[in-house]
PDB file of C-alpha atoms in Angstrom:
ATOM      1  CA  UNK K   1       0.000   0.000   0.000  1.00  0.00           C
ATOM      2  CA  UNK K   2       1.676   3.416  -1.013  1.00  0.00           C
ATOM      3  CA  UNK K   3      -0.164   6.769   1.120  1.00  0.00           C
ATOM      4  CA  UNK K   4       0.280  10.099   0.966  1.00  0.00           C
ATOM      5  CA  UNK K   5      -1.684  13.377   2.285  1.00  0.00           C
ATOM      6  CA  UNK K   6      -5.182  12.493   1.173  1.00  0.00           C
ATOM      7  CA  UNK K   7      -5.392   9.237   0.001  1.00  0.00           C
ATOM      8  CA  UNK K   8      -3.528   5.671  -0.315  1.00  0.00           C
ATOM      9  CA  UNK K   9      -2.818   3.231  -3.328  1.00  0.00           C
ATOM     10  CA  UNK K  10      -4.094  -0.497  -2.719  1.00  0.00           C
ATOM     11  CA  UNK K  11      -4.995  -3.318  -5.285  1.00  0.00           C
ATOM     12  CA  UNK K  12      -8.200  -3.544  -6.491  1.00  0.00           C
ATOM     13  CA  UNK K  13     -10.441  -6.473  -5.656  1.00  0.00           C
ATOM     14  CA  UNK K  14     -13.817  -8.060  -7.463  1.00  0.00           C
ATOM     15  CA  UNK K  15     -15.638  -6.926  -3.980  1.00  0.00           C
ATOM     16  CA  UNK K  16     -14.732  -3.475  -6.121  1.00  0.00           C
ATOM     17  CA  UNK K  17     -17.232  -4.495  -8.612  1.00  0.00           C
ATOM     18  CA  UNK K  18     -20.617  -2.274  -7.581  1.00  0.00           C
ATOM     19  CA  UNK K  19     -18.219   0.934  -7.013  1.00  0.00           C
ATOM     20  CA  UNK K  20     -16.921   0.544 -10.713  1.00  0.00           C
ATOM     21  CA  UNK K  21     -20.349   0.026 -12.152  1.00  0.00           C
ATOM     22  CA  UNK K  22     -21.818   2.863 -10.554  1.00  0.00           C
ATOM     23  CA  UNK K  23     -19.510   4.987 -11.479  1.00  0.00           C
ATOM     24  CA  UNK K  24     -19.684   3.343 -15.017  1.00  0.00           C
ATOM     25  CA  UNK K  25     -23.145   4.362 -15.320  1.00  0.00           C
ATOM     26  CA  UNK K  26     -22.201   7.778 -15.286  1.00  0.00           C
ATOM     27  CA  UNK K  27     -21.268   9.790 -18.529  1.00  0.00           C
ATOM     28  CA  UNK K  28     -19.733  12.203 -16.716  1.00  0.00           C
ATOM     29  CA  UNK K  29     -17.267  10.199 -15.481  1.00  0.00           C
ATOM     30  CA  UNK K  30     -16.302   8.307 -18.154  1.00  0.00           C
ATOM     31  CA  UNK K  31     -16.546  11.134 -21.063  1.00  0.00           C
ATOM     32  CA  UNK K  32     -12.491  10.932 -20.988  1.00  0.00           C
ATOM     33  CA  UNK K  33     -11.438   7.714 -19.821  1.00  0.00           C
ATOM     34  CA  UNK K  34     -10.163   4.693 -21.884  1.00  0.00           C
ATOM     35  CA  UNK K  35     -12.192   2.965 -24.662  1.00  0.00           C
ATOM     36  CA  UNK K  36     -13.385   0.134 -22.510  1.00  0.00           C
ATOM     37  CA  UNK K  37     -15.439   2.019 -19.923  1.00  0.00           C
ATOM     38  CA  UNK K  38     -16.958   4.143 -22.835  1.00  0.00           C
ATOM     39  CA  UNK K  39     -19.650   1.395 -23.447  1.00  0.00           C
ATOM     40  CA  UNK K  40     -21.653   0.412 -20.896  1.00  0.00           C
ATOM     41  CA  UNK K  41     -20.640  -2.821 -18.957  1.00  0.00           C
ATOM     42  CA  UNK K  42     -22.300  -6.035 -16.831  1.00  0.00           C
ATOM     43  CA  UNK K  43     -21.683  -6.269 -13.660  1.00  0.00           C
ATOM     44  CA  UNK K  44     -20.297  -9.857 -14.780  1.00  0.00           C
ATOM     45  CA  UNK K  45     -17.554  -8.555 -17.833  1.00  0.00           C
ATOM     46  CA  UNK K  46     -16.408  -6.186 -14.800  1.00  0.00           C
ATOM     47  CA  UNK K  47     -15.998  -9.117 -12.210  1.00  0.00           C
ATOM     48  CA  UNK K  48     -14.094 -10.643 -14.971  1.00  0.00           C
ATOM     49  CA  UNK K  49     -11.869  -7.538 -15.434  1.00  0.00           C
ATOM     50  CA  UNK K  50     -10.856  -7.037 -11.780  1.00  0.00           C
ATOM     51  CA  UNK K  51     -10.097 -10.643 -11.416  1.00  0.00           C
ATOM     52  CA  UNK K  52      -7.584 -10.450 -13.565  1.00  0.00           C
ATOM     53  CA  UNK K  53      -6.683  -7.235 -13.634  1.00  0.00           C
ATOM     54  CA  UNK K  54      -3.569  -7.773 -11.098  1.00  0.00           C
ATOM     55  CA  UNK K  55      -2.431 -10.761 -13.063  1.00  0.00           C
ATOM     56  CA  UNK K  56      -1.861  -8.198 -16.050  1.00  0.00           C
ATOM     57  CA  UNK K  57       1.810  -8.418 -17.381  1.00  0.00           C
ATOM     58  CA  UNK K  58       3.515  -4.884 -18.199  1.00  0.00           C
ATOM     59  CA  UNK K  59       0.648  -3.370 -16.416  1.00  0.00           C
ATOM     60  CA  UNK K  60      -0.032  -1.896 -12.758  1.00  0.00           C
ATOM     61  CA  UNK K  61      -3.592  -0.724 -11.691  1.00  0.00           C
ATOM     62  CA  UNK K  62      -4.237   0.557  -7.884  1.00  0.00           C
ATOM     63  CA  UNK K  63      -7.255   1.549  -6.525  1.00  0.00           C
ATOM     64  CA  UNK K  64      -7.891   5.062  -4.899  1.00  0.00           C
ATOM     65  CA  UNK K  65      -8.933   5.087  -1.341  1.00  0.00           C
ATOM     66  CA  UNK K  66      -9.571   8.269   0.262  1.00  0.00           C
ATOM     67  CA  UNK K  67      -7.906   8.377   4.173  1.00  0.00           C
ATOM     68  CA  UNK K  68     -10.413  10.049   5.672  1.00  0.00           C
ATOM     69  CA  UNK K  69     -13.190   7.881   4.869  1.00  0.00           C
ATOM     70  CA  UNK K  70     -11.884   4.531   3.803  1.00  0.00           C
ATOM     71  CA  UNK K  71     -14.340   4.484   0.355  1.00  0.00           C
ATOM     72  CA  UNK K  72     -12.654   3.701  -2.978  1.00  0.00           C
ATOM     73  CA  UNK K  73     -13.107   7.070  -4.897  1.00  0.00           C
ATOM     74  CA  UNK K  74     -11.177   5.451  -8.398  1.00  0.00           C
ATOM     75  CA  UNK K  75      -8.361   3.785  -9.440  1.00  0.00           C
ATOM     76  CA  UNK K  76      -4.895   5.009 -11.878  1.00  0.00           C
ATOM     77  CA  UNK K  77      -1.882   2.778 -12.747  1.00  0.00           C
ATOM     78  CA  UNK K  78       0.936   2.260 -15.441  1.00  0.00           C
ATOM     79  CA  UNK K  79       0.071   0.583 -18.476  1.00  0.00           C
ATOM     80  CA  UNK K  80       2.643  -0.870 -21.688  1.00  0.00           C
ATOM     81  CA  UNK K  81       5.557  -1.379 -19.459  1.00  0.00           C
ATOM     82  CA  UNK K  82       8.430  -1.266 -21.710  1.00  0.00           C
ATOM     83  CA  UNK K  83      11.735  -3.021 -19.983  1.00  0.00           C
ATOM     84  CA  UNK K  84      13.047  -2.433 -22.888  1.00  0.00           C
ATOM     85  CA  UNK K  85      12.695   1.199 -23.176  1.00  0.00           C
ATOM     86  CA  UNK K  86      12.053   1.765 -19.492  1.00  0.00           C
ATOM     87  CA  UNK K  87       8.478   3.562 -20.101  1.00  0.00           C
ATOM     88  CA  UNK K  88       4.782   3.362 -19.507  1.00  0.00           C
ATOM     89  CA  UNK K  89       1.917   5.248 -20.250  1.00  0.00           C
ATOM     90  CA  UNK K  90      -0.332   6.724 -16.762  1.00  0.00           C
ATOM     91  CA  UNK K  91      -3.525   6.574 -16.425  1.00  0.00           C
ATOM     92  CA  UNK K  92      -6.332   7.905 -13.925  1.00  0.00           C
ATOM     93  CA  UNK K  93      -9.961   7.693 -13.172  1.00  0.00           C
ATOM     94  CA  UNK K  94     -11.516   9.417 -10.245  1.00  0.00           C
ATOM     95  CA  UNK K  95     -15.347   8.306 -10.042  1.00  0.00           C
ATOM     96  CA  UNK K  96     -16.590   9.301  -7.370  1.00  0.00           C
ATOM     97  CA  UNK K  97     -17.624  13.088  -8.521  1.00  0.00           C
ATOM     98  CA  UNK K  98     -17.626  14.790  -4.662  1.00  0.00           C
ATOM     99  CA  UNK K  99     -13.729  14.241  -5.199  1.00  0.00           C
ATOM    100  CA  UNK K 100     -13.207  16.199  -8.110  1.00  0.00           C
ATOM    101  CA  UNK K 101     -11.224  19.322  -8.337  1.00  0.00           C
ATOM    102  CA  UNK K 102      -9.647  18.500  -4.426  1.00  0.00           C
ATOM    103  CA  UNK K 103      -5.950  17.780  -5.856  1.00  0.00           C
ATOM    104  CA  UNK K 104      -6.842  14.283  -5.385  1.00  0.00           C
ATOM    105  CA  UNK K 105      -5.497  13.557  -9.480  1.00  0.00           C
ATOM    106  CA  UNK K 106      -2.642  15.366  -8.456  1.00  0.00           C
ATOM    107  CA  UNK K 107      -1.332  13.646  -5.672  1.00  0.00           C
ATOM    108  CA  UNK K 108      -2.074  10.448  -7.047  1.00  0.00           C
ATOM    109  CA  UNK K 109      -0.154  10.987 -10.294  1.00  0.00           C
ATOM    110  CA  UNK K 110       3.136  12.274  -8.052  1.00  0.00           C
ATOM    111  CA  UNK K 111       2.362   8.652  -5.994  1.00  0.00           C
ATOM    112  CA  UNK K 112       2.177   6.934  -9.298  1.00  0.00           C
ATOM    113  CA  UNK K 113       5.246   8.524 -11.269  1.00  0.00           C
ATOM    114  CA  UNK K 114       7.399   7.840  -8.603  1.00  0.00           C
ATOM    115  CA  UNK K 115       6.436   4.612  -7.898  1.00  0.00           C
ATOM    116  CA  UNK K 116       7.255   3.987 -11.850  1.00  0.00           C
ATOM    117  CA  UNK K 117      10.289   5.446 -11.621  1.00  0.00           C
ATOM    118  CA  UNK K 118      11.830   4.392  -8.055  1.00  0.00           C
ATOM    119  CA  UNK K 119      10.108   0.224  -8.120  1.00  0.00           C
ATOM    120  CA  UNK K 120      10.116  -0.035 -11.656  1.00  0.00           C
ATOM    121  CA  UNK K 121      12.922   1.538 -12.963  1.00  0.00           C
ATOM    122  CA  UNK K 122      11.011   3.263 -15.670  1.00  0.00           C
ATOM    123  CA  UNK K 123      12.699   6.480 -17.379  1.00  0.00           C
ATOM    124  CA  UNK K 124       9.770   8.086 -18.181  1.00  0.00           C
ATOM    125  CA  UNK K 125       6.408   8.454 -17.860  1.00  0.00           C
ATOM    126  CA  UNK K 126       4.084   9.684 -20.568  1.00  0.00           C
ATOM    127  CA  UNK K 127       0.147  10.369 -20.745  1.00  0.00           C
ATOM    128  CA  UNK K 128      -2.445  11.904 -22.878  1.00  0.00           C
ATOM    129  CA  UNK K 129      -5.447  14.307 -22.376  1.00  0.00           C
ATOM    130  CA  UNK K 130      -7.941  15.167 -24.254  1.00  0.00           C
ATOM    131  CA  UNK K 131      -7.771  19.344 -24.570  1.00  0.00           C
ATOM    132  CA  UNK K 132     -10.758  19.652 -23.941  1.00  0.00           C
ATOM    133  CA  UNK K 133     -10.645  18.580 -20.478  1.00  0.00           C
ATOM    134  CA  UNK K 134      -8.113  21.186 -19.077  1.00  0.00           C
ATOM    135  CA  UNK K 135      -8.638  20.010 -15.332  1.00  0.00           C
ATOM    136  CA  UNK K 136      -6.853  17.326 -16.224  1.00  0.00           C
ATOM    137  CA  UNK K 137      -4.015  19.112 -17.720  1.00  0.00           C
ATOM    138  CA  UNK K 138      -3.579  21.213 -14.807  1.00  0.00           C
ATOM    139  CA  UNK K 139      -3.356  18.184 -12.714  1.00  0.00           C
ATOM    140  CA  UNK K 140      -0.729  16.567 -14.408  1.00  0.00           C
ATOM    141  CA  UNK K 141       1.479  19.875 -14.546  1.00  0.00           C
ATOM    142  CA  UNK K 142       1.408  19.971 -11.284  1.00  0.00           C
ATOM    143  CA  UNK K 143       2.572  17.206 -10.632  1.00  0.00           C
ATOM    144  CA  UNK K 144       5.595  17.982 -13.031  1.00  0.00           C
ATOM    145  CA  UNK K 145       4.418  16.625 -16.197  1.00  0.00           C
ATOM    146  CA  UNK K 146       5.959  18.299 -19.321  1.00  0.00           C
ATOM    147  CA  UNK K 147       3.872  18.995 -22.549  1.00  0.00           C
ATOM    148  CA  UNK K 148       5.172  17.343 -25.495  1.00  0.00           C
ATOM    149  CA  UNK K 149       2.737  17.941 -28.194  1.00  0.00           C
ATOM    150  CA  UNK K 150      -0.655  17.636 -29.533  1.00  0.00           C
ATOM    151  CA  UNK K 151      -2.058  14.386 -31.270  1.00  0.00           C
ATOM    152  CA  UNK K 152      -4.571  15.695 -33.553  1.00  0.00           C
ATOM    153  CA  UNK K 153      -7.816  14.257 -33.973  1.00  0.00           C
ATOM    154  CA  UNK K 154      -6.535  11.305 -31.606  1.00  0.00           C
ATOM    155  CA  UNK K 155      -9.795  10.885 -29.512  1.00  0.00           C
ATOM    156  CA  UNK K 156     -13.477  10.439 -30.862  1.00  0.00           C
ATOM    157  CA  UNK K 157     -16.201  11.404 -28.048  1.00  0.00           C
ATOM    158  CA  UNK K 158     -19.497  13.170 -28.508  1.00  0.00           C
ATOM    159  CA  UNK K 159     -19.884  12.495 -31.786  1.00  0.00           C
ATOM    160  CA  UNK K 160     -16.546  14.560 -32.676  1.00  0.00           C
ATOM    161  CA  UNK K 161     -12.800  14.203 -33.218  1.00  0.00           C
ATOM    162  CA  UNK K 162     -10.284  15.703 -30.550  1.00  0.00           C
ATOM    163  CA  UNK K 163      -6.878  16.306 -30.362  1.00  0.00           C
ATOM    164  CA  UNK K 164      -5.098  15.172 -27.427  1.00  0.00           C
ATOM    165  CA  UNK K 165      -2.188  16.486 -25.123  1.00  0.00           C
ATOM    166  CA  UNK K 166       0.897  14.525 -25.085  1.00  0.00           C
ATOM    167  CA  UNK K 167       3.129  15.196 -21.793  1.00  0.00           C
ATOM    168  CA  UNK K 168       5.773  12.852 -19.987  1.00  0.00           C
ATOM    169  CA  UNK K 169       7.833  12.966 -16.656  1.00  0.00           C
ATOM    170  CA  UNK K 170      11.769  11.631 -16.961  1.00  0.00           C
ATOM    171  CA  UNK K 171      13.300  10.390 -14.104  1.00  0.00           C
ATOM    172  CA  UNK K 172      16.517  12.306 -14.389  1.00  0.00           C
ATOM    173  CA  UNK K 173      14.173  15.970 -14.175  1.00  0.00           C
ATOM    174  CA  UNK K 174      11.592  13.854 -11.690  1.00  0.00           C
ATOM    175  CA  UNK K 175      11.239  16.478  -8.596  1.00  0.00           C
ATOM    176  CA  UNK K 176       8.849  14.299  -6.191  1.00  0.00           C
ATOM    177  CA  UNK K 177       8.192  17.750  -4.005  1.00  0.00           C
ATOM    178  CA  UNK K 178       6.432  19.764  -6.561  1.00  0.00           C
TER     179      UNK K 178
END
């Protein structure tokens, strides 16, 4: 278990399974998160999922639980880990809404970086986000992530094409106290 100031890192479990598809029924939460939670799911394909979701090779995935009240609030991790090229891509979902915009995405991206970077022995750490969510940009500069570029057209949602952010963290410019 990794904590910090609001919230600790734990592996998910299939008890997780009626916190995921609640939040899964929610288009709100899932407007910007990966492909798979953009459809609507059973309760049974997402019992599936967490069972073997820690059994994933080149992949991490750690549930959110906020300290003060013990509740799994979402879940981020490092997917595509390269041991060849020492990378992975982040990811993050916070679904539980009343958590939003508390620094929560930020803390838990520093947690997960340096995790990556100080157990894995990953370089660097990249990420995309779509531009038109700029919360989530903010987050992830604040936690030290550089922009790299845009990916145009690189995300379909709402009936519409958008470009994406590209940003990474290195380990040799990693400052954990931002």
């Amino acid at each position: 278990m990794i904590e910090a100031t609001q919230c600790r890192l734990r592996p998910l479990e299939t008890t997780d399974v009626e916190v995921f598809y609640h939040w899964l029924q929610d288009r709100d939460v899932t407007r910007y998160s990966v492909t798979q939670f953009t459809k609507p799911q059973s309760k049974g394909a997402l019992i599936q999922w967490l069972a073997s979701i820690n059994e994933q090779r080149n992949a991490v995935s750690l549930g959110i639980e906020c300290k003060h009240s013990n509740r799994l609030i979402g879940y981020a991790g490092l997917v595509g880990i390269s041991d060849i090229n020492h990378s992975a891509e982040y990811f993050i979902l916070i679904g539980d809404k009343q958590y939003w915009g508390r620094g929560i995405a930020t803390e838990v991206t520093r947690m997960v970086t340096q995790y990556g970077f100080s157990s894995l022995n990953l370089h660097r750490v990249e990420l995309t986000a779509f531009t038109t969510n700029p919360a989530a940009q903010r987050a992830y500069e604040k936690a030290g992530f550089q922009h790299e570029g845009v990916l145009r057209q690189s995300g379909y949602r709402d009936g519409a094409y958008h470009d994406k952010v590209m940003m990474a963290a290195l380990a040799n410019e990693w400052n954990n106290d931002q």
